[in-house]
Tab-separated table of C-alpha atoms in Angstrom:
chain	number	residue	atom	x	y	z
A	1154	MET	CA	36.360	17.373	236.792
A	1155	TYR	CA	39.826	15.643	235.507
A	1156	ARG	CA	39.742	17.965	232.558
A	1157	ASN	CA	39.923	20.995	235.065
A	1158	ARG	CA	42.301	19.290	237.392
A	1159	PHE	CA	45.323	18.649	235.333
A	1160	ASP	CA	46.645	21.083	232.417
A	1161	GLU	CA	48.319	20.107	229.460
A	1162	ARG	CA	51.918	20.237	231.408
A	1163	ASP	CA	50.644	17.873	234.047
A	1164	LEU	CA	49.306	15.264	231.554
A	1165	ALA	CA	53.007	15.312	229.749
A	1166	ASN	CA	54.529	15.173	233.199
A	1167	LYS	CA	52.336	12.173	234.093
A	1168	ARG	CA	53.146	10.241	230.852
A	1169	ILE	CA	56.876	10.776	231.496
A	1170	LEU	CA	56.684	9.401	234.853
A	1171	TRP	CA	54.714	6.719	233.840
A	1172	ASP	CA	56.952	5.527	231.378
A	1173	VAL	CA	59.759	5.447	233.989
A	1174	LEU	CA	57.613	4.050	236.514
A	1175	VAL	CA	56.740	1.085	234.562
A	1176	ARG	CA	60.166	0.405	233.421
A	1177	ASP	CA	62.004	0.971	236.666
A	1178	VAL	CA	59.387	-0.449	239.211
A	1179	PHE	CA	56.322	-2.260	238.086
A	1180	GLN	CA	57.263	-4.176	234.997
A	1181	ARG	CA	58.702	-6.976	237.087
A	1182	TYR	CA	55.036	-7.704	238.538
A	1183	VAL	CA	53.974	-7.903	234.950
A	1184	PRO	CA	54.817	-10.959	233.090
A	1185	VAL	CA	55.339	-9.788	229.415
A	1186	GLU	CA	53.155	-13.252	228.144
A	1187	GLY	CA	50.637	-12.641	230.656
A	1188	THR	CA	47.698	-10.710	231.345
A	1189	VAL	CA	47.476	-7.413	233.523
A	1190	LEU	CA	44.137	-5.639	234.616
A	1191	ASP	CA	44.392	-1.770	235.347
A	1192	LEU	CA	41.462	-0.883	237.876
A	1193	GLY	CA	40.448	2.703	237.832
A	1194	ALA	CA	42.808	2.979	234.276
A	1195	GLY	CA	42.047	6.542	234.095
A	1196	ASN	CA	44.058	8.006	231.136
A	1197	CYS	CA	45.900	4.966	230.796
A	1198	GLU	CA	49.232	5.882	231.525
A	1199	PHE	CA	50.059	2.629	233.075
A	1200	THR	CA	48.241	0.320	230.529
A	1201	ASN	CA	49.781	2.045	227.673
A	1202	ALA	CA	53.246	1.734	229.035
A	1203	VAL	CA	53.376	-1.590	230.631
A	1204	ARG	CA	54.212	-4.824	228.395
A	1205	ALA	CA	52.067	-7.662	228.307
A	1206	ARG	CA	50.210	-10.123	226.143
A	1207	ARG	CA	46.919	-8.813	227.178
A	1208	ARG	CA	45.890	-5.624	228.692
A	1209	ILE	CA	42.679	-4.512	230.292
A	1210	ALA	CA	41.677	-1.206	231.509
A	1211	VAL	CA	38.745	-0.856	234.009
A	1212	ASP	CA	37.136	2.389	234.320
A	1213	LEU	CA	33.501	4.028	234.690
A	1214	ASN	CA	34.842	6.980	232.849
A	1215	PRO	CA	33.781	6.600	229.112
A	1216	ASP	CA	36.702	9.198	228.177
A	1217	THR	CA	39.286	6.121	228.907
A	1218	VAL	CA	38.664	4.688	225.686
A	1219	GLY	CA	39.974	7.771	223.818
A	1220	PHE	CA	43.062	7.395	225.911
A	1221	ALA	CA	43.768	3.591	225.178
A	1222	GLU	CA	46.279	2.940	222.670
A	1223	PRO	CA	45.639	-0.026	220.182
A	1224	GLY	CA	45.851	-3.227	221.764
A	1225	VAL	CA	44.417	-2.317	225.272
A	1226	GLU	CA	40.999	-3.598	226.093
A	1227	VAL	CA	38.709	-1.209	227.833
A	1228	LEU	CA	35.896	-2.256	230.194
A	1229	THR	CA	33.705	0.707	230.966
A	1230	THR	CA	32.486	-0.852	234.362
A	1231	SER	CA	32.846	-0.776	238.124
A	1232	SER	CA	35.662	-2.324	239.834
A	1233	ASP	CA	33.468	-4.748	241.420
A	1234	ASP	CA	31.686	-5.622	238.552
A	1235	LEU	CA	34.152	-7.683	236.223
A	1236	GLN	CA	32.065	-10.122	234.864
A	1237	ASP	CA	33.576	-10.025	231.473
A	1238	VAL	CA	36.669	-11.102	232.875
A	1239	ALA	CA	37.014	-15.030	233.472
A	1240	ASP	CA	38.117	-16.377	237.021
A	1241	GLU	CA	41.610	-16.840	237.583
A	1242	SER	CA	42.484	-15.319	234.201
A	1243	VAL	CA	44.772	-12.603	235.132
A	1244	ASP	CA	48.331	-12.512	236.217
A	1245	THR	CA	48.478	-8.874	237.978
A	1246	VAL	CA	45.993	-6.737	238.886
A	1247	PHE	CA	47.361	-2.898	239.150
A	1248	THR	CA	45.679	0.035	240.553
A	1249	SER	CA	46.863	3.482	241.050
A	1250	ASN	CA	45.336	6.494	242.879
A	1251	PHE	CA	41.836	4.777	242.930
A	1252	PHE	CA	41.002	3.324	246.096
A	1253	GLU	CA	40.590	6.766	247.787
A	1254	HIS	CA	37.695	7.550	245.195
A	1255	LEU	CA	35.503	4.631	246.516
A	1256	PRO	CA	32.973	5.559	248.591
A	1257	THR	CA	33.024	3.283	251.512
A	1258	LYS	CA	35.070	0.232	252.922
A	1259	ASP	CA	32.249	-1.992	251.748
A	1260	ALA	CA	33.079	-1.059	248.224
A	1261	LEU	CA	36.605	-1.477	248.783
A	1262	ALA	CA	35.876	-5.026	250.203
A	1263	ALA	CA	33.656	-5.786	247.127
A	1264	THR	CA	36.508	-4.542	244.695
A	1265	LEU	CA	39.357	-6.785	246.469
A	1266	ALA	CA	36.900	-9.806	246.308
A	1267	GLU	CA	36.271	-9.245	242.581
A	1268	ALA	CA	40.143	-8.643	242.023
A	1269	ARG	CA	40.886	-11.876	243.625
A	1270	ARG	CA	38.413	-13.871	241.765
A	1271	VAL	CA	40.024	-12.746	238.403
A	1272	THR	CA	43.377	-13.375	239.764
A	1273	ARG	CA	45.598	-16.512	239.230
A	1274	PRO	CA	46.871	-18.081	242.205
A	1275	GLY	CA	50.223	-16.612	243.055
A	1276	GLY	CA	49.388	-13.621	240.955
A	1277	ALA	CA	50.215	-10.000	242.043
A	1278	LEU	CA	47.740	-7.327	243.398
A	1279	VAL	CA	49.883	-4.014	243.057
A	1280	VAL	CA	48.394	-0.766	244.957
A	1281	LEU	CA	49.756	2.671	244.473
A	1282	MET	CA	47.827	5.360	246.460
A	1283	PRO	CA	48.164	8.276	248.729
A	1284	ASN	CA	48.933	7.292	252.419
A	1285	ILE	CA	46.797	9.747	254.583
A	1286	ARG	CA	49.652	9.193	257.317
A	1287	ALA	CA	51.975	10.927	255.239
A	1288	VAL	CA	49.701	13.220	253.378
A	1289	GLY	CA	47.661	14.426	256.325
A	1290	GLY	CA	45.178	17.275	255.464
A	1291	ARG	CA	46.010	17.619	251.963
A	1292	TYR	CA	44.178	14.196	251.325
A	1293	TRP	CA	40.943	16.105	251.236
A	1294	ASP	CA	42.225	18.710	248.808
A	1295	TYR	CA	40.289	16.800	246.104
A	1296	LEU	CA	36.512	16.691	246.141
A	1297	ASP	CA	36.359	13.296	244.792
A	1298	HIS	CA	38.630	11.742	247.687
A	1299	HIS	CA	36.230	9.614	249.982
A	1300	LEU	CA	38.146	6.879	251.832
A	1301	PRO	CA	41.056	7.527	254.012
A	1302	LEU	CA	43.494	4.564	254.120
A	1303	THR	CA	47.056	3.971	255.367
A	1304	ASP	CA	49.733	1.403	254.294
A	1305	ARG	CA	48.564	-0.628	257.294
A	1306	SER	CA	44.999	-0.566	256.751
A	1307	VAL	CA	45.672	-1.527	253.230
A	1308	CYS	CA	47.615	-4.436	254.112
A	1309	GLU	CA	45.040	-5.588	256.622
A	1310	ALA	CA	42.514	-5.535	253.943
A	1311	LEU	CA	44.462	-7.419	251.415
A	1312	GLY	CA	45.106	-10.077	254.251
A	1313	LEU	CA	41.409	-10.233	254.675
A	1314	HIS	CA	40.699	-10.978	250.956
A	1315	GLY	CA	43.397	-13.630	250.626
A	1316	TYR	CA	46.501	-11.922	249.776
A	1317	ASP	CA	49.911	-12.326	251.094
A	1318	ILE	CA	51.810	-9.089	251.355
A	1319	GLU	CA	54.923	-9.322	249.460
A	1320	ARG	CA	56.055	-5.515	249.622
A	1321	VAL	CA	55.330	-2.430	251.507
A	1322	VAL	CA	56.689	1.056	251.213
A	1323	PRO	CA	54.846	3.332	253.260
A	1324	ARG	CA	56.420	6.318	251.531
A	1325	PHE	CA	57.004	6.147	248.037
A	1326	LEU	CA	56.154	8.801	245.336
A	1327	PRO	CA	55.297	12.466	245.849
A	1328	TYR	CA	51.662	13.192	246.253
A	1329	THR	CA	50.632	14.707	242.796
A	1330	VAL	CA	52.465	15.831	239.448
A	1331	LYS	CA	50.922	19.081	240.350
A	1332	ASP	CA	53.722	19.459	242.933
A	1333	ALA	CA	56.220	19.382	240.295
A	1334	LYS	CA	57.375	23.181	239.537
A	1335	VAL	CA	59.216	22.155	236.281
A	1336	GLU	CA	59.010	19.872	233.598
A	1337	VAL	CA	59.633	16.457	234.438
A	1338	ARG	CA	62.410	14.813	232.744
A	1339	PRO	CA	63.073	10.801	232.729
A	1340	PHE	CA	66.506	11.105	234.396
A	1341	MET	CA	64.909	12.963	237.324
A	1342	VAL	CA	62.525	10.376	237.873
A	1343	SER	CA	65.110	7.663	237.848
A	1344	ALA	CA	67.412	9.230	239.925
A	1345	TYR	CA	64.440	9.933	242.563
A	1346	LEU	CA	63.692	6.008	242.517
A	1347	ARG	CA	67.568	5.170	243.002
A	1348	PHE	CA	67.541	7.302	246.150
A	1349	PRO	CA	65.235	5.776	248.881
A	1350	LEU	CA	66.077	8.364	251.344
A	1351	ALA	CA	64.368	10.777	249.303
A	1352	TRP	CA	61.270	8.743	249.502
A	1353	ARG	CA	61.239	9.514	253.309
A	1354	VAL	CA	61.106	13.136	253.033
A	1355	LEU	CA	58.942	13.524	249.872
A	1356	GLY	CA	57.259	10.357	249.597
A	1357	LYS	CA	53.293	10.796	250.237
A	1358	GLN	CA	51.968	7.727	248.460
A	1359	MET	CA	52.416	4.177	249.523
A	1360	LEU	CA	53.109	1.085	247.227
A	1361	VAL	CA	51.990	-2.216	248.468
A	1362	VAL	CA	52.093	-5.598	246.704
A	1363	GLY	CA	50.135	-8.576	247.384
A	1364	ARG	CA	50.220	-12.140	246.161
A	1365	ARG	CA	46.992	-14.153	245.775
A	1366	ARG	CA	46.773	-17.252	248.072
């Protein structure tokens, strides 16, 4: 499915996008000497770009192994079964465009419980995903989108599973790189990130950051 969804230009745009996003936004939540775990790592754009002593990519897709650069540990398992990760051993759990693929709210609850188990007290859970309040009907343009969530429901779910909310941006990034009509350049991404007024117009994805109690 994903091989058909994104062409070579889309994949190149995603790599450029993630290099800048990690540098300008997400690295601040990941200690360089710590451990980061990427839930639903996919093509490992985030995992490959982030700096951390230990990087763990989790995905059921066996193709993920082929995208991970040397030094990245890949666990081919479900998000609610991280048995190879010790309790309170992770500084940051990151997830991008993943929760909407979970089949039910019970599956989300099980995933959040497992994320909390592996995260150290005070560690971060960083969630980037489409906000159905901003996206509207386009949320369902992808066959594998199952779970509709808003910034409010994500915050509520995190609160119920032992996280204090640190940051909420209801409208942050555009919906998909497929909306880009031109080749993405690093300066374009940096300019967008420095202009929050543009987020209110173009932003369809939310950013939520929680801290484990």
